[in-house]
């Protein structure tokens, strides 16, 4: 069971903005940057997050309907990073170790596992005949994420590939607390 999270805060390192499309997804607008990072901050209840689902979604405003912001609709997600802190003590923020990842499609030599390898020079990409379709990835933490009184979870999507302006153009993040 997936729960789409509504971010308490959304920001892009480049200054790009996020337009709420009303279905839990956000369209990234504004200047394209050669490199960027999106930080999505969520506040959760006492449950523990066992998996993250990242969706890169198409949109008519993106090149070739996207889901990437590049001129050909592709993206390269260099790193998917997570940190968490108890709601009652934000100073106790810790990085979350990620254990595994799965995607419905990956470009040759750009598997989803590259997005959790700790190296910004690699990444997950979707170039190919299916690049203009919705794409999803599942990211599993090494152990469930959460605190008894709730958590503030920050997910950072880092786009630092050698290909300029290859960020996701429309994003939705969900979590699973069971299964």
mmCIF file with all atom_site columns, C-alpha atoms in Angstrom:
data_model
loop_
_atom_site.group_PDB
_atom_site.id
_atom_site.type_symbol
_atom_site.label_atom_id
_atom_site.label_alt_id
_atom_site.label_comp_id
_atom_site.label_asym_id
_atom_site.label_entity_id
_atom_site.label_seq_id
_atom_site.pdbx_PDB_ins_code
_atom_site.Cartn_x
_atom_site.Cartn_y
_atom_site.Cartn_z
_atom_site.occupancy
_atom_site.B_iso_or_equiv
_atom_site.pdbx_formal_charge
_atom_site.auth_seq_id
_atom_site.auth_comp_id
_atom_site.auth_asym_id
_atom_site.auth_atom_id
_atom_site.pdbx_PDB_model_num
ATOM 1   C CA . UNK A 1 1   ? 0.000  0.000  0.000   1.00 0.00 ? 1   UNK A CA 1
ATOM 2   C CA . UNK A 1 2   ? 1.486  3.301  -1.113  1.00 0.00 ? 2   UNK A CA 1
ATOM 3   C CA . UNK A 1 3   ? 0.778  6.673  0.472   1.00 0.00 ? 3   UNK A CA 1
ATOM 4   C CA . UNK A 1 4   ? 1.578  9.754  -1.597  1.00 0.00 ? 4   UNK A CA 1
ATOM 5   C CA . UNK A 1 5   ? 3.224  12.324 0.628   1.00 0.00 ? 5   UNK A CA 1
ATOM 6   C CA . UNK A 1 6   ? 2.480  16.019 0.497   1.00 0.00 ? 6   UNK A CA 1
ATOM 7   C CA . UNK A 1 7   ? 5.754  17.853 1.078   1.00 0.00 ? 7   UNK A CA 1
ATOM 8   C CA . UNK A 1 8   ? 5.905  20.375 3.903   1.00 0.00 ? 8   UNK A CA 1
ATOM 9   C CA . UNK A 1 9   ? 8.665  22.037 1.888   1.00 0.00 ? 9   UNK A CA 1
ATOM 10  C CA . UNK A 1 10  ? 9.928  21.769 -1.688  1.00 0.00 ? 10  UNK A CA 1
ATOM 11  C CA . UNK A 1 11  ? 12.984 23.548 -2.986  1.00 0.00 ? 11  UNK A CA 1
ATOM 12  C CA . UNK A 1 12  ? 15.422 23.335 -5.855  1.00 0.00 ? 12  UNK A CA 1
ATOM 13  C CA . UNK A 1 13  ? 19.057 24.316 -5.587  1.00 0.00 ? 13  UNK A CA 1
ATOM 14  C CA . UNK A 1 14  ? 18.685 26.133 -8.927  1.00 0.00 ? 14  UNK A CA 1
ATOM 15  C CA . UNK A 1 15  ? 15.753 28.234 -7.743  1.00 0.00 ? 15  UNK A CA 1
ATOM 16  C CA . UNK A 1 16  ? 13.271 26.344 -9.945  1.00 0.00 ? 16  UNK A CA 1
ATOM 17  C CA . UNK A 1 17  ? 9.732  26.246 -8.586  1.00 0.00 ? 17  UNK A CA 1
ATOM 18  C CA . UNK A 1 18  ? 7.251  23.414 -8.080  1.00 0.00 ? 18  UNK A CA 1
ATOM 19  C CA . UNK A 1 19  ? 3.666  23.639 -9.313  1.00 0.00 ? 19  UNK A CA 1
ATOM 20  C CA . UNK A 1 20  ? 1.211  21.393 -7.417  1.00 0.00 ? 20  UNK A CA 1
ATOM 21  C CA . UNK A 1 21  ? -0.828 19.480 -10.015 1.00 0.00 ? 21  UNK A CA 1
ATOM 22  C CA . UNK A 1 22  ? -3.361 18.240 -7.452  1.00 0.00 ? 22  UNK A CA 1
ATOM 23  C CA . UNK A 1 23  ? -2.612 14.520 -7.830  1.00 0.00 ? 23  UNK A CA 1
ATOM 24  C CA . UNK A 1 24  ? 0.384  14.431 -5.499  1.00 0.00 ? 24  UNK A CA 1
ATOM 25  C CA . UNK A 1 25  ? 2.747  15.320 -8.337  1.00 0.00 ? 25  UNK A CA 1
ATOM 26  C CA . UNK A 1 26  ? 4.703  18.522 -8.881  1.00 0.00 ? 26  UNK A CA 1
ATOM 27  C CA . UNK A 1 27  ? 5.754  20.103 -12.158 1.00 0.00 ? 27  UNK A CA 1
ATOM 28  C CA . UNK A 1 28  ? 9.176  21.747 -12.023 1.00 0.00 ? 28  UNK A CA 1
ATOM 29  C CA . UNK A 1 29  ? 9.142  25.180 -13.645 1.00 0.00 ? 29  UNK A CA 1
ATOM 30  C CA . UNK A 1 30  ? 11.590 27.995 -14.233 1.00 0.00 ? 30  UNK A CA 1
ATOM 31  C CA . UNK A 1 31  ? 15.171 28.162 -15.398 1.00 0.00 ? 31  UNK A CA 1
ATOM 32  C CA . UNK A 1 32  ? 16.893 24.913 -16.268 1.00 0.00 ? 32  UNK A CA 1
ATOM 33  C CA . UNK A 1 33  ? 20.216 24.402 -14.587 1.00 0.00 ? 33  UNK A CA 1
ATOM 34  C CA . UNK A 1 34  ? 23.148 22.280 -15.765 1.00 0.00 ? 34  UNK A CA 1
ATOM 35  C CA . UNK A 1 35  ? 23.110 20.647 -12.318 1.00 0.00 ? 35  UNK A CA 1
ATOM 36  C CA . UNK A 1 36  ? 20.384 20.710 -9.724  1.00 0.00 ? 36  UNK A CA 1
ATOM 37  C CA . UNK A 1 37  ? 19.089 19.126 -6.526  1.00 0.00 ? 37  UNK A CA 1
ATOM 38  C CA . UNK A 1 38  ? 15.484 18.927 -5.376  1.00 0.00 ? 38  UNK A CA 1
ATOM 39  C CA . UNK A 1 39  ? 14.874 18.700 -1.651  1.00 0.00 ? 39  UNK A CA 1
ATOM 40  C CA . UNK A 1 40  ? 11.472 17.367 -0.600  1.00 0.00 ? 40  UNK A CA 1
ATOM 41  C CA . UNK A 1 41  ? 10.729 17.535 3.125   1.00 0.00 ? 41  UNK A CA 1
ATOM 42  C CA . UNK A 1 42  ? 7.905  15.446 4.619   1.00 0.00 ? 42  UNK A CA 1
ATOM 43  C CA . UNK A 1 43  ? 6.489  15.035 8.089   1.00 0.00 ? 43  UNK A CA 1
ATOM 44  C CA . UNK A 1 44  ? 5.192  11.572 8.906   1.00 0.00 ? 44  UNK A CA 1
ATOM 45  C CA . UNK A 1 45  ? 3.295  10.011 11.780  1.00 0.00 ? 45  UNK A CA 1
ATOM 46  C CA . UNK A 1 46  ? 4.594  7.281  14.068  1.00 0.00 ? 46  UNK A CA 1
ATOM 47  C CA . UNK A 1 47  ? 4.746  4.592  11.322  1.00 0.00 ? 47  UNK A CA 1
ATOM 48  C CA . UNK A 1 48  ? 8.025  3.432  9.824   1.00 0.00 ? 48  UNK A CA 1
ATOM 49  C CA . UNK A 1 49  ? 8.758  3.893  6.116   1.00 0.00 ? 49  UNK A CA 1
ATOM 50  C CA . UNK A 1 50  ? 9.851  0.619  4.516   1.00 0.00 ? 50  UNK A CA 1
ATOM 51  C CA . UNK A 1 51  ? 10.055 1.780  0.884   1.00 0.00 ? 51  UNK A CA 1
ATOM 52  C CA . UNK A 1 52  ? 10.041 4.919  -1.246  1.00 0.00 ? 52  UNK A CA 1
ATOM 53  C CA . UNK A 1 53  ? 8.385  5.097  -4.667  1.00 0.00 ? 53  UNK A CA 1
ATOM 54  C CA . UNK A 1 54  ? 9.696  7.801  -6.983  1.00 0.00 ? 54  UNK A CA 1
ATOM 55  C CA . UNK A 1 55  ? 7.617  8.538  -10.060 1.00 0.00 ? 55  UNK A CA 1
ATOM 56  C CA . UNK A 1 56  ? 8.965  10.562 -12.980 1.00 0.00 ? 56  UNK A CA 1
ATOM 57  C CA . UNK A 1 57  ? 5.795  11.523 -14.848 1.00 0.00 ? 57  UNK A CA 1
ATOM 58  C CA . UNK A 1 58  ? 5.120  12.906 -18.303 1.00 0.00 ? 58  UNK A CA 1
ATOM 59  C CA . UNK A 1 59  ? 3.583  16.305 -18.924 1.00 0.00 ? 59  UNK A CA 1
ATOM 60  C CA . UNK A 1 60  ? 2.642  18.162 -22.111 1.00 0.00 ? 60  UNK A CA 1
ATOM 61  C CA . UNK A 1 61  ? 4.828  21.150 -21.160 1.00 0.00 ? 61  UNK A CA 1
ATOM 62  C CA . UNK A 1 62  ? 8.004  19.024 -21.138 1.00 0.00 ? 62  UNK A CA 1
ATOM 63  C CA . UNK A 1 63  ? 10.053 18.286 -24.283 1.00 0.00 ? 63  UNK A CA 1
ATOM 64  C CA . UNK A 1 64  ? 8.386  15.349 -26.038 1.00 0.00 ? 64  UNK A CA 1
ATOM 65  C CA . UNK A 1 65  ? 6.022  15.186 -23.028 1.00 0.00 ? 65  UNK A CA 1
ATOM 66  C CA . UNK A 1 66  ? 8.966  14.384 -20.732 1.00 0.00 ? 66  UNK A CA 1
ATOM 67  C CA . UNK A 1 67  ? 9.299  13.154 -17.997 1.00 0.00 ? 67  UNK A CA 1
ATOM 68  C CA . UNK A 1 68  ? 12.704 14.849 -18.026 1.00 0.00 ? 68  UNK A CA 1
ATOM 69  C CA . UNK A 1 69  ? 13.517 18.533 -18.415 1.00 0.00 ? 69  UNK A CA 1
ATOM 70  C CA . UNK A 1 70  ? 16.219 17.928 -21.023 1.00 0.00 ? 70  UNK A CA 1
ATOM 71  C CA . UNK A 1 71  ? 15.704 18.810 -24.668 1.00 0.00 ? 71  UNK A CA 1
ATOM 72  C CA . UNK A 1 72  ? 14.943 15.160 -25.461 1.00 0.00 ? 72  UNK A CA 1
ATOM 73  C CA . UNK A 1 73  ? 12.719 14.420 -22.422 1.00 0.00 ? 73  UNK A CA 1
ATOM 74  C CA . UNK A 1 74  ? 15.324 12.297 -20.624 1.00 0.00 ? 74  UNK A CA 1
ATOM 75  C CA . UNK A 1 75  ? 16.753 12.739 -17.132 1.00 0.00 ? 75  UNK A CA 1
ATOM 76  C CA . UNK A 1 76  ? 19.735 11.405 -15.190 1.00 0.00 ? 76  UNK A CA 1
ATOM 77  C CA . UNK A 1 77  ? 19.104 11.022 -11.460 1.00 0.00 ? 77  UNK A CA 1
ATOM 78  C CA . UNK A 1 78  ? 22.624 10.997 -10.009 1.00 0.00 ? 78  UNK A CA 1
ATOM 79  C CA . UNK A 1 79  ? 21.653 10.332 -6.404  1.00 0.00 ? 79  UNK A CA 1
ATOM 80  C CA . UNK A 1 80  ? 18.530 9.587  -4.358  1.00 0.00 ? 80  UNK A CA 1
ATOM 81  C CA . UNK A 1 81  ? 19.404 10.539 -0.774  1.00 0.00 ? 81  UNK A CA 1
ATOM 82  C CA . UNK A 1 82  ? 17.357 10.321 2.421   1.00 0.00 ? 82  UNK A CA 1
ATOM 83  C CA . UNK A 1 83  ? 17.824 11.745 5.891   1.00 0.00 ? 83  UNK A CA 1
ATOM 84  C CA . UNK A 1 84  ? 15.481 11.652 8.876   1.00 0.00 ? 84  UNK A CA 1
ATOM 85  C CA . UNK A 1 85  ? 15.026 13.263 12.284  1.00 0.00 ? 85  UNK A CA 1
ATOM 86  C CA . UNK A 1 86  ? 12.466 12.902 15.048  1.00 0.00 ? 86  UNK A CA 1
ATOM 87  C CA . UNK A 1 87  ? 9.779  15.597 14.843  1.00 0.00 ? 87  UNK A CA 1
ATOM 88  C CA . UNK A 1 88  ? 10.524 16.364 18.480  1.00 0.00 ? 88  UNK A CA 1
ATOM 89  C CA . UNK A 1 89  ? 14.282 16.774 17.932  1.00 0.00 ? 89  UNK A CA 1
ATOM 90  C CA . UNK A 1 90  ? 15.252 17.962 14.414  1.00 0.00 ? 90  UNK A CA 1
ATOM 91  C CA . UNK A 1 91  ? 18.905 18.310 15.497  1.00 0.00 ? 91  UNK A CA 1
ATOM 92  C CA . UNK A 1 92  ? 19.139 14.498 15.576  1.00 0.00 ? 92  UNK A CA 1
ATOM 93  C CA . UNK A 1 93  ? 18.991 14.311 11.752  1.00 0.00 ? 93  UNK A CA 1
ATOM 94  C CA . UNK A 1 94  ? 20.776 11.270 10.348  1.00 0.00 ? 94  UNK A CA 1
ATOM 95  C CA . UNK A 1 95  ? 21.473 10.002 6.854   1.00 0.00 ? 95  UNK A CA 1
ATOM 96  C CA . UNK A 1 96  ? 19.494 6.918  5.914   1.00 0.00 ? 96  UNK A CA 1
ATOM 97  C CA . UNK A 1 97  ? 21.437 4.072  4.343   1.00 0.00 ? 97  UNK A CA 1
ATOM 98  C CA . UNK A 1 98  ? 19.739 2.724  1.238   1.00 0.00 ? 98  UNK A CA 1
ATOM 99  C CA . UNK A 1 99  ? 19.915 -1.012 0.556   1.00 0.00 ? 99  UNK A CA 1
ATOM 100 C CA . UNK A 1 100 ? 18.314 -1.742 -2.797  1.00 0.00 ? 100 UNK A CA 1
ATOM 101 C CA . UNK A 1 101 ? 16.470 -0.256 -5.752  1.00 0.00 ? 101 UNK A CA 1
ATOM 102 C CA . UNK A 1 102 ? 14.243 -1.370 -8.611  1.00 0.00 ? 102 UNK A CA 1
ATOM 103 C CA . UNK A 1 103 ? 12.914 0.470  -11.676 1.00 0.00 ? 103 UNK A CA 1
ATOM 104 C CA . UNK A 1 104 ? 10.365 -0.350 -14.341 1.00 0.00 ? 104 UNK A CA 1
ATOM 105 C CA . UNK A 1 105 ? 12.881 0.726  -17.015 1.00 0.00 ? 105 UNK A CA 1
ATOM 106 C CA . UNK A 1 106 ? 16.518 1.795  -17.147 1.00 0.00 ? 106 UNK A CA 1
ATOM 107 C CA . UNK A 1 107 ? 18.632 3.067  -19.996 1.00 0.00 ? 107 UNK A CA 1
ATOM 108 C CA . UNK A 1 108 ? 21.589 0.843  -20.941 1.00 0.00 ? 108 UNK A CA 1
ATOM 109 C CA . UNK A 1 109 ? 24.492 1.563  -18.553 1.00 0.00 ? 109 UNK A CA 1
ATOM 110 C CA . UNK A 1 110 ? 22.240 3.779  -16.358 1.00 0.00 ? 110 UNK A CA 1
ATOM 111 C CA . UNK A 1 111 ? 20.467 1.365  -13.944 1.00 0.00 ? 111 UNK A CA 1
ATOM 112 C CA . UNK A 1 112 ? 18.526 2.620  -10.927 1.00 0.00 ? 112 UNK A CA 1
ATOM 113 C CA . UNK A 1 113 ? 21.212 1.138  -8.651  1.00 0.00 ? 113 UNK A CA 1
ATOM 114 C CA . UNK A 1 114 ? 23.485 3.989  -9.829  1.00 0.00 ? 114 UNK A CA 1
ATOM 115 C CA . UNK A 1 115 ? 21.186 6.442  -8.011  1.00 0.00 ? 115 UNK A CA 1
ATOM 116 C CA . UNK A 1 116 ? 22.040 4.942  -4.609  1.00 0.00 ? 116 UNK A CA 1
ATOM 117 C CA . UNK A 1 117 ? 25.741 4.195  -5.142  1.00 0.00 ? 117 UNK A CA 1
ATOM 118 C CA . UNK A 1 118 ? 27.066 7.404  -3.551  1.00 0.00 ? 118 UNK A CA 1
ATOM 119 C CA . UNK A 1 119 ? 28.677 8.561  -6.807  1.00 0.00 ? 119 UNK A CA 1
ATOM 120 C CA . UNK A 1 120 ? 27.356 11.680 -8.530  1.00 0.00 ? 120 UNK A CA 1
ATOM 121 C CA . UNK A 1 121 ? 29.124 10.812 -11.794 1.00 0.00 ? 121 UNK A CA 1
ATOM 122 C CA . UNK A 1 122 ? 26.711 7.900  -12.380 1.00 0.00 ? 122 UNK A CA 1
ATOM 123 C CA . UNK A 1 123 ? 22.924 7.821  -12.341 1.00 0.00 ? 123 UNK A CA 1
ATOM 124 C CA . UNK A 1 124 ? 19.572 6.380  -13.425 1.00 0.00 ? 124 UNK A CA 1
ATOM 125 C CA . UNK A 1 125 ? 18.344 7.393  -16.881 1.00 0.00 ? 125 UNK A CA 1
ATOM 126 C CA . UNK A 1 126 ? 15.503 6.320  -19.166 1.00 0.00 ? 126 UNK A CA 1
ATOM 127 C CA . UNK A 1 127 ? 16.621 7.268  -22.703 1.00 0.00 ? 127 UNK A CA 1
ATOM 128 C CA . UNK A 1 128 ? 15.248 4.948  -25.350 1.00 0.00 ? 128 UNK A CA 1
ATOM 129 C CA . UNK A 1 129 ? 11.992 4.253  -27.127 1.00 0.00 ? 129 UNK A CA 1
ATOM 130 C CA . UNK A 1 130 ? 10.102 4.482  -23.839 1.00 0.00 ? 130 UNK A CA 1
ATOM 131 C CA . UNK A 1 131 ? 11.543 7.769  -22.587 1.00 0.00 ? 131 UNK A CA 1
ATOM 132 C CA . UNK A 1 132 ? 8.257  9.616  -23.063 1.00 0.00 ? 132 UNK A CA 1
ATOM 133 C CA . UNK A 1 133 ? 6.316  7.382  -20.677 1.00 0.00 ? 133 UNK A CA 1
ATOM 134 C CA . UNK A 1 134 ? 5.797  7.539  -16.929 1.00 0.00 ? 134 UNK A CA 1
ATOM 135 C CA . UNK A 1 135 ? 8.640  5.848  -15.062 1.00 0.00 ? 135 UNK A CA 1
ATOM 136 C CA . UNK A 1 136 ? 8.924  4.617  -11.497 1.00 0.00 ? 136 UNK A CA 1
ATOM 137 C CA . UNK A 1 137 ? 11.611 3.448  -9.127  1.00 0.00 ? 137 UNK A CA 1
ATOM 138 C CA . UNK A 1 138 ? 11.372 1.759  -5.749  1.00 0.00 ? 138 UNK A CA 1
ATOM 139 C CA . UNK A 1 139 ? 14.089 2.548  -3.196  1.00 0.00 ? 139 UNK A CA 1
ATOM 140 C CA . UNK A 1 140 ? 14.481 0.408  -0.077  1.00 0.00 ? 140 UNK A CA 1
ATOM 141 C CA . UNK A 1 141 ? 16.194 1.685  3.065   1.00 0.00 ? 141 UNK A CA 1
ATOM 142 C CA . UNK A 1 142 ? 18.529 -0.652 4.932   1.00 0.00 ? 142 UNK A CA 1
ATOM 143 C CA . UNK A 1 143 ? 16.098 -0.526 7.875   1.00 0.00 ? 143 UNK A CA 1
ATOM 144 C CA . UNK A 1 144 ? 12.661 1.111  8.287   1.00 0.00 ? 144 UNK A CA 1
ATOM 145 C CA . UNK A 1 145 ? 12.726 4.894  8.737   1.00 0.00 ? 145 UNK A CA 1
ATOM 146 C CA . UNK A 1 146 ? 10.732 6.575  11.477  1.00 0.00 ? 146 UNK A CA 1
ATOM 147 C CA . UNK A 1 147 ? 10.388 7.562  15.106  1.00 0.00 ? 147 UNK A CA 1
ATOM 148 C CA . UNK A 1 148 ? 7.638  6.904  17.689  1.00 0.00 ? 148 UNK A CA 1
ATOM 149 C CA . UNK A 1 149 ? 6.474  10.557 17.686  1.00 0.00 ? 149 UNK A CA 1
ATOM 150 C CA . UNK A 1 150 ? 6.776  10.990 13.916  1.00 0.00 ? 150 UNK A CA 1
ATOM 151 C CA . UNK A 1 151 ? 9.621  11.958 11.638  1.00 0.00 ? 151 UNK A CA 1
ATOM 152 C CA . UNK A 1 152 ? 10.788 14.714 9.366   1.00 0.00 ? 152 UNK A CA 1
ATOM 153 C CA . UNK A 1 153 ? 12.136 12.965 6.281   1.00 0.00 ? 153 UNK A CA 1
ATOM 154 C CA . UNK A 1 154 ? 14.142 14.784 3.627   1.00 0.00 ? 154 UNK A CA 1
ATOM 155 C CA . UNK A 1 155 ? 14.543 13.223 0.210   1.00 0.00 ? 155 UNK A CA 1
ATOM 156 C CA . UNK A 1 156 ? 17.131 14.822 -2.052  1.00 0.00 ? 156 UNK A CA 1
ATOM 157 C CA . UNK A 1 157 ? 17.074 14.129 -5.777  1.00 0.00 ? 157 UNK A CA 1
ATOM 158 C CA . UNK A 1 158 ? 20.496 15.110 -7.104  1.00 0.00 ? 158 UNK A CA 1
ATOM 159 C CA . UNK A 1 159 ? 21.094 15.757 -10.812 1.00 0.00 ? 159 UNK A CA 1
ATOM 160 C CA . UNK A 1 160 ? 24.837 16.145 -11.374 1.00 0.00 ? 160 UNK A CA 1
ATOM 161 C CA . UNK A 1 161 ? 25.524 14.247 -14.584 1.00 0.00 ? 161 UNK A CA 1
ATOM 162 C CA . UNK A 1 162 ? 27.783 15.412 -17.371 1.00 0.00 ? 162 UNK A CA 1
ATOM 163 C CA . UNK A 1 163 ? 24.632 15.936 -19.451 1.00 0.00 ? 163 UNK A CA 1
ATOM 164 C CA . UNK A 1 164 ? 23.357 19.464 -18.863 1.00 0.00 ? 164 UNK A CA 1
ATOM 165 C CA . UNK A 1 165 ? 19.813 20.128 -17.608 1.00 0.00 ? 165 UNK A CA 1
ATOM 166 C CA . UNK A 1 166 ? 18.851 16.456 -17.219 1.00 0.00 ? 166 UNK A CA 1
ATOM 167 C CA . UNK A 1 167 ? 16.562 16.778 -14.181 1.00 0.00 ? 167 UNK A CA 1
ATOM 168 C CA . UNK A 1 168 ? 13.137 15.228 -13.673 1.00 0.00 ? 168 UNK A CA 1
ATOM 169 C CA . UNK A 1 169 ? 10.370 17.555 -14.866 1.00 0.00 ? 169 UNK A CA 1
ATOM 170 C CA . UNK A 1 170 ? 7.378  16.146 -12.986 1.00 0.00 ? 170 UNK A CA 1
ATOM 171 C CA . UNK A 1 171 ? 7.842  14.230 -9.765  1.00 0.00 ? 171 UNK A CA 1
ATOM 172 C CA . UNK A 1 172 ? 5.706  12.338 -7.235  1.00 0.00 ? 172 UNK A CA 1
ATOM 173 C CA . UNK A 1 173 ? 6.956  10.553 -4.115  1.00 0.00 ? 173 UNK A CA 1
ATOM 174 C CA . UNK A 1 174 ? 5.096  7.898  -2.146  1.00 0.00 ? 174 UNK A CA 1
ATOM 175 C CA . UNK A 1 175 ? 6.006  5.645  0.771   1.00 0.00 ? 175 UNK A CA 1
ATOM 176 C CA . UNK A 1 176 ? 5.034  2.202  1.994   1.00 0.00 ? 176 UNK A CA 1
ATOM 177 C CA . UNK A 1 177 ? 4.865  1.542  5.731   1.00 0.00 ? 177 UNK A CA 1
ATOM 178 C CA . UNK A 1 178 ? 3.771  -2.096 5.417   1.00 0.00 ? 178 UNK A CA 1
ATOM 179 C CA . UNK A 1 179 ? 4.865  -5.118 3.418   1.00 0.00 ? 179 UNK A CA 1
#
